[in-house]
PDB file of C-alpha atoms in Angstrom:
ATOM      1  CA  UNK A   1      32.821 -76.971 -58.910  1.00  0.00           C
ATOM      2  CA  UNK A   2      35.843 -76.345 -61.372  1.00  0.00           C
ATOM      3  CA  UNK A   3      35.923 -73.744 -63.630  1.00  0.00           C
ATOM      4  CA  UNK A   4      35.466 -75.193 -66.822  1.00  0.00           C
ATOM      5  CA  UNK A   5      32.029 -76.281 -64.757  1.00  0.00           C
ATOM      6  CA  UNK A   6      31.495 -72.499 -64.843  1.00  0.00           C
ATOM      7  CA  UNK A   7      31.724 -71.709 -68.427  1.00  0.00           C
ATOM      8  CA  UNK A   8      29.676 -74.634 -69.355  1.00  0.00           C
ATOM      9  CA  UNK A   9      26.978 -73.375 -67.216  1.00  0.00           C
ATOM     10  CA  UNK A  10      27.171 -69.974 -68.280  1.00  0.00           C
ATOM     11  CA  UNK A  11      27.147 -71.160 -71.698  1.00  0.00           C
ATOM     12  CA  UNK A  12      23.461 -73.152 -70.864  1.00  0.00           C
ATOM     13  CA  UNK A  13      21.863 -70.016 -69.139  1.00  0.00           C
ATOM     14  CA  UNK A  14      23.042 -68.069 -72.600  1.00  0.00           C
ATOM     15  CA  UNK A  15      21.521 -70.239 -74.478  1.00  0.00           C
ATOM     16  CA  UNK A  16      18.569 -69.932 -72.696  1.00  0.00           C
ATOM     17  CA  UNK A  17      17.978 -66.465 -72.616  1.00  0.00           C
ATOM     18  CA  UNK A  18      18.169 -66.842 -76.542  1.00  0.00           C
ATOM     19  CA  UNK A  19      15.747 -69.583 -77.143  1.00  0.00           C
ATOM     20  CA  UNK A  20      13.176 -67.917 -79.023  1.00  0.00           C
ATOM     21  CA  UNK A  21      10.657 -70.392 -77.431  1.00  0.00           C
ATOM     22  CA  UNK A  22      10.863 -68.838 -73.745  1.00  0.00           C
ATOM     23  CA  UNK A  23       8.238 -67.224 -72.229  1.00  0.00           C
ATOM     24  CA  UNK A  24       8.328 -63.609 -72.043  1.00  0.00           C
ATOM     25  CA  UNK A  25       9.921 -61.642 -68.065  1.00  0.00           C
ATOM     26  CA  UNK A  26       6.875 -60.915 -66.099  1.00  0.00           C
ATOM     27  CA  UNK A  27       8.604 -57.357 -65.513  1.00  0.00           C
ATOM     28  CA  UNK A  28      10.385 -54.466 -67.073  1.00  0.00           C
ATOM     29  CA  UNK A  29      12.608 -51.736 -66.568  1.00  0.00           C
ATOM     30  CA  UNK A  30       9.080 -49.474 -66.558  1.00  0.00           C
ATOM     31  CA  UNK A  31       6.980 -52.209 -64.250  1.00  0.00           C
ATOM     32  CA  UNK A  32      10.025 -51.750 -61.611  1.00  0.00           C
ATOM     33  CA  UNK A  33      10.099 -48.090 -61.153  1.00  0.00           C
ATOM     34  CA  UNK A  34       6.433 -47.876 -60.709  1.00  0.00           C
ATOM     35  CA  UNK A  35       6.271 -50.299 -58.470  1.00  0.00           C
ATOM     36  CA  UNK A  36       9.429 -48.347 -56.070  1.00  0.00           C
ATOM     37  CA  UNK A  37       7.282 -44.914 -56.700  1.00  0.00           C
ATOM     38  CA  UNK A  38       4.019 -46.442 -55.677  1.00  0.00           C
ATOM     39  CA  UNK A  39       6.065 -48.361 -52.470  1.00  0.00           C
ATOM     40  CA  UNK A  40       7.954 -44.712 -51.608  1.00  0.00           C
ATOM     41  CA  UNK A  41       4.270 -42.947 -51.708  1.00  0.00           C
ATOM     42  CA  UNK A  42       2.806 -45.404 -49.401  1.00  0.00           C
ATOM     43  CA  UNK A  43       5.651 -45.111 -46.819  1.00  0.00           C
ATOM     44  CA  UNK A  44       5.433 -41.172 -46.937  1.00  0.00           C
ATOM     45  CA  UNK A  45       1.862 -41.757 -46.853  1.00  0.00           C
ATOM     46  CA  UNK A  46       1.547 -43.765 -43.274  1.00  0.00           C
ATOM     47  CA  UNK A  47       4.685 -41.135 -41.922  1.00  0.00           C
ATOM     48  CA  UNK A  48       2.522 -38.594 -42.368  1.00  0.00           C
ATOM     49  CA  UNK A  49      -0.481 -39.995 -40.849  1.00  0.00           C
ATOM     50  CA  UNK A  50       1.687 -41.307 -37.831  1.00  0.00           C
ATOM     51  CA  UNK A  51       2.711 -37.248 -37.165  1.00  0.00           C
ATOM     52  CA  UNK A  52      -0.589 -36.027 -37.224  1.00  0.00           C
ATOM     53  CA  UNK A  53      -1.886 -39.135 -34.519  1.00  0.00           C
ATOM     54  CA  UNK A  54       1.562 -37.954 -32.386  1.00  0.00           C
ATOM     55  CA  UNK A  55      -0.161 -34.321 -32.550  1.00  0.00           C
ATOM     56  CA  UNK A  56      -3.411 -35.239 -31.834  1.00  0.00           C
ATOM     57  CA  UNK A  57      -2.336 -37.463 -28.635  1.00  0.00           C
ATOM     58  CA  UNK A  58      -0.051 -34.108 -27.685  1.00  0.00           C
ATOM     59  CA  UNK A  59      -3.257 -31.989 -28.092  1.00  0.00           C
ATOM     60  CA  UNK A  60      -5.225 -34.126 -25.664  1.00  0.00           C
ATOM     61  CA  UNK A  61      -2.502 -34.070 -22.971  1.00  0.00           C
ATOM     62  CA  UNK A  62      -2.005 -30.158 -22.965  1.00  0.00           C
ATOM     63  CA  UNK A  63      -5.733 -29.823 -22.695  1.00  0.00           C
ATOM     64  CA  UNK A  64      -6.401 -32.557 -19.822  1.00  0.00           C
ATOM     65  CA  UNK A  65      -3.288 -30.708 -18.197  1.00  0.00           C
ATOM     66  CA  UNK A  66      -5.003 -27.032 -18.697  1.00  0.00           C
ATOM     67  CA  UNK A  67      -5.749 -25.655 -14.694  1.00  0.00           C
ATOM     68  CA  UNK A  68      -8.835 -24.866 -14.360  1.00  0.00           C
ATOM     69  CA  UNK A  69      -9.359 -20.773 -14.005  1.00  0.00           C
ATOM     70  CA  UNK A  70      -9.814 -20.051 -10.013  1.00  0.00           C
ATOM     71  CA  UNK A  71     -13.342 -18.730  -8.816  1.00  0.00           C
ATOM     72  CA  UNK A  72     -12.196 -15.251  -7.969  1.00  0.00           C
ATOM     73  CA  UNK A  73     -15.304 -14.587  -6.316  1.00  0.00           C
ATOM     74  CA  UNK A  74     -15.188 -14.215  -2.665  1.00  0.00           C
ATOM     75  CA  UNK A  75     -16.951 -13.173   0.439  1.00  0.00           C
ATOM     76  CA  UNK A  76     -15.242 -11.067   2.988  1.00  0.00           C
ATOM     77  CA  UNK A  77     -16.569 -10.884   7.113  1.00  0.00           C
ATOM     78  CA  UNK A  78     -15.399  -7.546   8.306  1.00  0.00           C
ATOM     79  CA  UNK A  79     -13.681  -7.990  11.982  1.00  0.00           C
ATOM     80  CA  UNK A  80     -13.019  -5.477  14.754  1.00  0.00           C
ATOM     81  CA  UNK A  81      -9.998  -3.211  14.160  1.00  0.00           C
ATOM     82  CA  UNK A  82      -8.348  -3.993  17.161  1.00  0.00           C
ATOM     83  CA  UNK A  83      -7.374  -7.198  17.548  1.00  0.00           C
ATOM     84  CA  UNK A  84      -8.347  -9.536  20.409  1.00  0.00           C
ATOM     85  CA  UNK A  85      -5.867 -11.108  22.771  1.00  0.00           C
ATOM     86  CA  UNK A  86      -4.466 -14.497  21.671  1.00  0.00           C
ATOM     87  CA  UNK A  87      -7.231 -17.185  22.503  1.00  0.00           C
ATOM     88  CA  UNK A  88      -9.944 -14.266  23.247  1.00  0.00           C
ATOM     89  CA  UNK A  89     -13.319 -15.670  22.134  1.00  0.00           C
ATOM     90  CA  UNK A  90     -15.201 -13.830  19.704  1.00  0.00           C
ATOM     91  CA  UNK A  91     -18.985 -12.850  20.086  1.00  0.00           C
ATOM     92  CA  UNK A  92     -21.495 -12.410  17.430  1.00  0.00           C
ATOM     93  CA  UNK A  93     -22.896  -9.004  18.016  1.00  0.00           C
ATOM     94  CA  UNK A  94     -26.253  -7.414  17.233  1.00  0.00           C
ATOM     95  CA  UNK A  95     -27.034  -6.526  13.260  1.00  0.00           C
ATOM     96  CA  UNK A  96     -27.614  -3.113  12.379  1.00  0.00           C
ATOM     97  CA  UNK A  97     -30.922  -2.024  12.427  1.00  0.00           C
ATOM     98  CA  UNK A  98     -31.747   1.341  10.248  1.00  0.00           C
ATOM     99  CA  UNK A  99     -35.399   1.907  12.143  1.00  0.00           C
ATOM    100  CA  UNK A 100     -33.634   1.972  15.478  1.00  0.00           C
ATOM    101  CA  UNK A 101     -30.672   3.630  14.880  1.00  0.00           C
ATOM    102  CA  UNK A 102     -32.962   6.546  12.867  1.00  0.00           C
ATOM    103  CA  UNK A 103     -34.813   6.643  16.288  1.00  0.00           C
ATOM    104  CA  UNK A 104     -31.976   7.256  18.022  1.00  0.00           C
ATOM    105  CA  UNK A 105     -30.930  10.095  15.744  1.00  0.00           C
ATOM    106  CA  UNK A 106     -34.079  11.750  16.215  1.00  0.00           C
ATOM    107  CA  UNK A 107     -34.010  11.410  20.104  1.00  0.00           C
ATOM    108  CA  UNK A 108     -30.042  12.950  20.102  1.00  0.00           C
ATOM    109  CA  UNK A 109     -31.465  15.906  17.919  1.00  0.00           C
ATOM    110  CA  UNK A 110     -28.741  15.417  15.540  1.00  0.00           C
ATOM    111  CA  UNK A 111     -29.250  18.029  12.846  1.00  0.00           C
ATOM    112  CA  UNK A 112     -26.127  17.375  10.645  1.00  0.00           C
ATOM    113  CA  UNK A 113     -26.293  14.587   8.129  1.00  0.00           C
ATOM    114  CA  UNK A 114     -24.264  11.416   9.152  1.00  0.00           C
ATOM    115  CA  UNK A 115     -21.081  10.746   8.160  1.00  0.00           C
ATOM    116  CA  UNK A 116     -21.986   7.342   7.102  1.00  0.00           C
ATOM    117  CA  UNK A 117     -19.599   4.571   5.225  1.00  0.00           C
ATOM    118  CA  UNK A 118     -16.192   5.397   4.013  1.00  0.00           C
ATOM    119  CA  UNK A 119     -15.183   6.303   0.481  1.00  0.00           C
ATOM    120  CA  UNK A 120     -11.844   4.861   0.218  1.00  0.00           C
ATOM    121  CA  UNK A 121     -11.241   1.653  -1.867  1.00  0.00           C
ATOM    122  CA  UNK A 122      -9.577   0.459   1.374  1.00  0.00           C
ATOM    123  CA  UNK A 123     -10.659   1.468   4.709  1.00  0.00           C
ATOM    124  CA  UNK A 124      -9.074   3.849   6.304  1.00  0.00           C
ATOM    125  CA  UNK A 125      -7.872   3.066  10.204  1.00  0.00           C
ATOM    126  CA  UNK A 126      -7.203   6.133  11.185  1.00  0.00           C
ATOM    127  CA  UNK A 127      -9.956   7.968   9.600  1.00  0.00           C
ATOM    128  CA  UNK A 128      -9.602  11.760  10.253  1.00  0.00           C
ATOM    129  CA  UNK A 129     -13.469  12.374   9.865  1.00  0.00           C
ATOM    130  CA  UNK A 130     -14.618   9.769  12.589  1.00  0.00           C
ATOM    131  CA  UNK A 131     -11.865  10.989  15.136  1.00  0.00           C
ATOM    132  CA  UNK A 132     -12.922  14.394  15.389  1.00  0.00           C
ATOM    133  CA  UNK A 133     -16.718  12.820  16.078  1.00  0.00           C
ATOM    134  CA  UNK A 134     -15.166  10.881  18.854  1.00  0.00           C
ATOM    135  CA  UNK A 135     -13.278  13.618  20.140  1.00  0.00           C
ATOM    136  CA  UNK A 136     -16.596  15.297  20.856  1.00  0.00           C
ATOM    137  CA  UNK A 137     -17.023  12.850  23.406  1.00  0.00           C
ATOM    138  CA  UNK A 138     -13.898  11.782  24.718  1.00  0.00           C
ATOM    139  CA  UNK A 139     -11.841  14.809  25.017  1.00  0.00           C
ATOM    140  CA  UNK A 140      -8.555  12.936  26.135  1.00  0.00           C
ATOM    141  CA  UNK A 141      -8.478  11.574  22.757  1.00  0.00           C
ATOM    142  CA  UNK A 142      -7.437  14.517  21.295  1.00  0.00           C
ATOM    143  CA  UNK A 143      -3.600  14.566  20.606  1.00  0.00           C
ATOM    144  CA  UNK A 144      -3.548  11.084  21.483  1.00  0.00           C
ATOM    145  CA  UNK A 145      -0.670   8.682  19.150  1.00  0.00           C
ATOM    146  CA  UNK A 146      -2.149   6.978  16.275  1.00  0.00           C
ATOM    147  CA  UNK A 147      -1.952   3.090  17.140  1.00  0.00           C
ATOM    148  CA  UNK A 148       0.251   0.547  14.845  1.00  0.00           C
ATOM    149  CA  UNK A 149      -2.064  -1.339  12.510  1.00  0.00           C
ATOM    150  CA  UNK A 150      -1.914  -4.322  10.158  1.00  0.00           C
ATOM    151  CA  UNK A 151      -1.342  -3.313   6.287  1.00  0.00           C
ATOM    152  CA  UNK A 152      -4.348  -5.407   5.884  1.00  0.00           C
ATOM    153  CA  UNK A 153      -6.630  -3.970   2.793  1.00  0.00           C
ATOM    154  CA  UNK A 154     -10.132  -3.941   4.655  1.00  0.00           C
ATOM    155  CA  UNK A 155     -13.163  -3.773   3.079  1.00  0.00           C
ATOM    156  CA  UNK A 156     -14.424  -0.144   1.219  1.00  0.00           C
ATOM    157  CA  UNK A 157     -17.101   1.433   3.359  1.00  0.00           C
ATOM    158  CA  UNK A 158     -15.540   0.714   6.680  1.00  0.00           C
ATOM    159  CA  UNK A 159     -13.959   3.786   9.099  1.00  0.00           C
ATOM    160  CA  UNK A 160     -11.771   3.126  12.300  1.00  0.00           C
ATOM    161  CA  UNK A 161      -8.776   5.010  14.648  1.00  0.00           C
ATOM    162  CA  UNK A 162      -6.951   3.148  16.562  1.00  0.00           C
ATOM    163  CA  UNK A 163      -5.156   5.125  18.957  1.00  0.00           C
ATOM    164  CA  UNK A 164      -2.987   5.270  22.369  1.00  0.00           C
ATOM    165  CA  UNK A 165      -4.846   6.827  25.237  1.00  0.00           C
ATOM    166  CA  UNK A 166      -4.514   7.564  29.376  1.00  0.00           C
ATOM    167  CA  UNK A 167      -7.639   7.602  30.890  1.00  0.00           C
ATOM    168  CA  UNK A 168      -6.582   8.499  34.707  1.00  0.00           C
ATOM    169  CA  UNK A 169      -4.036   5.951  35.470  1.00  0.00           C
ATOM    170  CA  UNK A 170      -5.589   3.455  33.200  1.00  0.00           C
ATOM    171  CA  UNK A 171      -3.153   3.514  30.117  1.00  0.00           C
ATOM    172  CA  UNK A 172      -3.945   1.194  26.598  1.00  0.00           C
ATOM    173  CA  UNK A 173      -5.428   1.193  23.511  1.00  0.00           C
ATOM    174  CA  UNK A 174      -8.936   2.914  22.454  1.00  0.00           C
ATOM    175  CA  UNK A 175     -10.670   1.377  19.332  1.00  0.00           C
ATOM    176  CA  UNK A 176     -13.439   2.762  17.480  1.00  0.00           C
ATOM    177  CA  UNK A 177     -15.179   1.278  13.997  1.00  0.00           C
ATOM    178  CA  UNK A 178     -17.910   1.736  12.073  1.00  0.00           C
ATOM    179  CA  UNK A 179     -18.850  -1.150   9.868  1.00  0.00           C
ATOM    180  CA  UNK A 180     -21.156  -0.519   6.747  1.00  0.00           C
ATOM    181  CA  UNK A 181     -24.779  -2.109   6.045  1.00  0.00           C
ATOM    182  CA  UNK A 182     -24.999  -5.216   5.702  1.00  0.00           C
ATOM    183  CA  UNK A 183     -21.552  -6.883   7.288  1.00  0.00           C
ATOM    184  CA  UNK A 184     -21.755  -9.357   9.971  1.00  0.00           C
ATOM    185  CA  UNK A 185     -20.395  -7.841  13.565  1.00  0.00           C
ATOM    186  CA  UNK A 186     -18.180  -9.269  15.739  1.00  0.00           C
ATOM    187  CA  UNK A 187     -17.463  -7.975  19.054  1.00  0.00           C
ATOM    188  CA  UNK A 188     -14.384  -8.728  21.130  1.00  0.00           C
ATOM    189  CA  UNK A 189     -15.028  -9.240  25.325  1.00  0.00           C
ATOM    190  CA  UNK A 190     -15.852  -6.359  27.035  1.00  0.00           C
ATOM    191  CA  UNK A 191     -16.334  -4.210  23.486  1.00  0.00           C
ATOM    192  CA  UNK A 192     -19.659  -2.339  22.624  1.00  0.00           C
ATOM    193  CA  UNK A 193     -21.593  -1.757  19.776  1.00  0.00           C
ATOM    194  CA  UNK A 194     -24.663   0.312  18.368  1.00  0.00           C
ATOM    195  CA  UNK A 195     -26.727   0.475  15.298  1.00  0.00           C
ATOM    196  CA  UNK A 196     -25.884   3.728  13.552  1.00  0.00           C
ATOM    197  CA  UNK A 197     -28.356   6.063  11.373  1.00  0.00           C
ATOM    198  CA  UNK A 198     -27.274   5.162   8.255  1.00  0.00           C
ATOM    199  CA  UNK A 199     -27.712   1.259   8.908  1.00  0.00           C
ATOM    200  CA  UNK A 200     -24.142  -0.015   9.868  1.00  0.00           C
ATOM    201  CA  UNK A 201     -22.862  -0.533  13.157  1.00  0.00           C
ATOM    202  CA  UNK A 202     -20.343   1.191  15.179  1.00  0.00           C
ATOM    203  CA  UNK A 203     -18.194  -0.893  17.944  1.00  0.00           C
ATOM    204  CA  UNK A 204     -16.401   0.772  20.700  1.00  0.00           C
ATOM    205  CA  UNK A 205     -13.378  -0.973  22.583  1.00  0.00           C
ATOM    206  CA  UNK A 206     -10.498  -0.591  24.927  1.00  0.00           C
ATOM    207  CA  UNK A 207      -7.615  -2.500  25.689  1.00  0.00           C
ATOM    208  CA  UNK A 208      -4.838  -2.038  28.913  1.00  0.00           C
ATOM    209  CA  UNK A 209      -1.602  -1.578  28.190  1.00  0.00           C
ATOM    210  CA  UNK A 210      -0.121  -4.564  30.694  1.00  0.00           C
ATOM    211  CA  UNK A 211      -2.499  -7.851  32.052  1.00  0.00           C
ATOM    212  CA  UNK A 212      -4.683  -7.468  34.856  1.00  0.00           C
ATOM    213  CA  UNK A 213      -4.959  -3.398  34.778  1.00  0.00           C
ATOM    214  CA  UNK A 214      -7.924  -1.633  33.795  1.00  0.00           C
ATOM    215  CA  UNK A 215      -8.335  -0.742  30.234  1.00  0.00           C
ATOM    216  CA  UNK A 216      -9.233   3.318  29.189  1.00  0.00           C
ATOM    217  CA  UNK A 217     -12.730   4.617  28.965  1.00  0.00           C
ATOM    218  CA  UNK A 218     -14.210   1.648  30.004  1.00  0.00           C
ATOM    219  CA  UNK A 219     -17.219   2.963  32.070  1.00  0.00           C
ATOM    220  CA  UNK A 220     -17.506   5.309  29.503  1.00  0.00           C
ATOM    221  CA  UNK A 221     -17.622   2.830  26.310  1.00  0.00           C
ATOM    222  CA  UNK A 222     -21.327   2.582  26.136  1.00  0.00           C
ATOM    223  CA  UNK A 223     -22.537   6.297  26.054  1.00  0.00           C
ATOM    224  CA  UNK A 224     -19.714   6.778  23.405  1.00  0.00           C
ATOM    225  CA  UNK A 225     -21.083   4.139  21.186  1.00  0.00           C
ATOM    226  CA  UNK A 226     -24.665   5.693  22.265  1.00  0.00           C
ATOM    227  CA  UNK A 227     -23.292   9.405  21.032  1.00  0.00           C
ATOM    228  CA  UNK A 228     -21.996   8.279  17.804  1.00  0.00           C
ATOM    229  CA  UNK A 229     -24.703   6.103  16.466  1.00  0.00           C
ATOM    230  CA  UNK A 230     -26.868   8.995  15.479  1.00  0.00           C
ATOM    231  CA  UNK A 231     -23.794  10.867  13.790  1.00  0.00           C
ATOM    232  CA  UNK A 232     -22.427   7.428  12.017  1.00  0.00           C
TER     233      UNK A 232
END
């Protein structure tokens, strides 16, 4: 196309933006910027309901991904104090029984009260109170070297010593507990136990120093289980 081409067609759309006869524009300076301000409102519109789905979704993940809180409740089996040989077998003992140990009180003619569970919030292993009771009856106790023991929290209401003894020429380690009302006994081979007057159980042991020798006390392990019942 040339350009007197262009004139003459710029000429015709003049004229026909001048012919009287025209219909009138459809739209208007006014009609336009309504119709942008109603467009902008509808895009702010579906950003802001596309955040609030993105939090929504987020909410549902954290929660799903919440731990649940742990059960702190527990139950706790109270074990001899001193420790069985690797691959000893355990043996369930005999409950405490209150009626019989009371009878046995009565037939020892124990007068003081007994000295019944400890008070500590952890058991104490080398409980000054109990060793003095079995010192009573095993004389060669006294001044013997407290035993090493485990840091191990056990339960409140138990008493124990632990503690390195010579019996003769039989040379190891002498173990005495008293476990509370109520918690399941377990006896380790060759260990003896008693119900005590105030419905626990005490469990006498002994252990030799080196394989194959006698252990301490051990013909005397059941009358000092027998003497301490009625004062436990």
């Amino acid at each position: 196309m040339t350009d007197v081409d262009d004139e003459e067609l710029g000429t015709l759309f003049r004229a026909a933006a001048s012919d009287s006869g025209a219909p009138p524009p459809r739209f208007d300076h006014d009609s336009v910027v309504s119709a942008s301000r109603r467009a902008a409102a509808r895009r702010r519109a579906a950003l802001a309901g596309g955040v609030v789905a993105l939090f929504a979704v987020v909410g549902v993940v954290a929660t799903i991904a919440l731990p649940a809180s742990p059960d702190r409740d527990a139950s706790t089996v109270a074990a001899p104090m001193l420790a069985p040989k690797p691959g000893a077998r355990l043996d369930a003992g005999p409950a405490a029984d209150a009626g019989s140990g009371q009878a046995a009180a009565e037939a020892a003619g124990a007068g003081a009260p007994p000295l019944g569970p400890g008070t500590a919030e952890c058991a104490d292993r080398q409980d000054p109170a109990l060793r003095t009771i079995v010192e009573e009856v095993l004389p060669g106790v006294a001044g013997a070297p407290e035993a090493a023991t485990t840091m191990e929290c056990r339960p409140r209401g138990e008493r124990g010593i632990n503690v390195e003894v010579s019996d003769g020429g039989a040379v190891g380690l002498l173990s005495v507990q008293y476990l509370p009302p109520g918690v399941i006994v377990a006896l380790v081979p060759g260990a003896v136990s008693a119900p005590t007057v105030s419905g626990g159980t005490v469990i006498v042991s002994s252990r030799a120093s080196e394989p194959g020798a006698p252990p301490p006390f051990a013909d005397r392990l059941e009358s000092t289980a027998a003497f301490l019942a009625p004062r436990l």
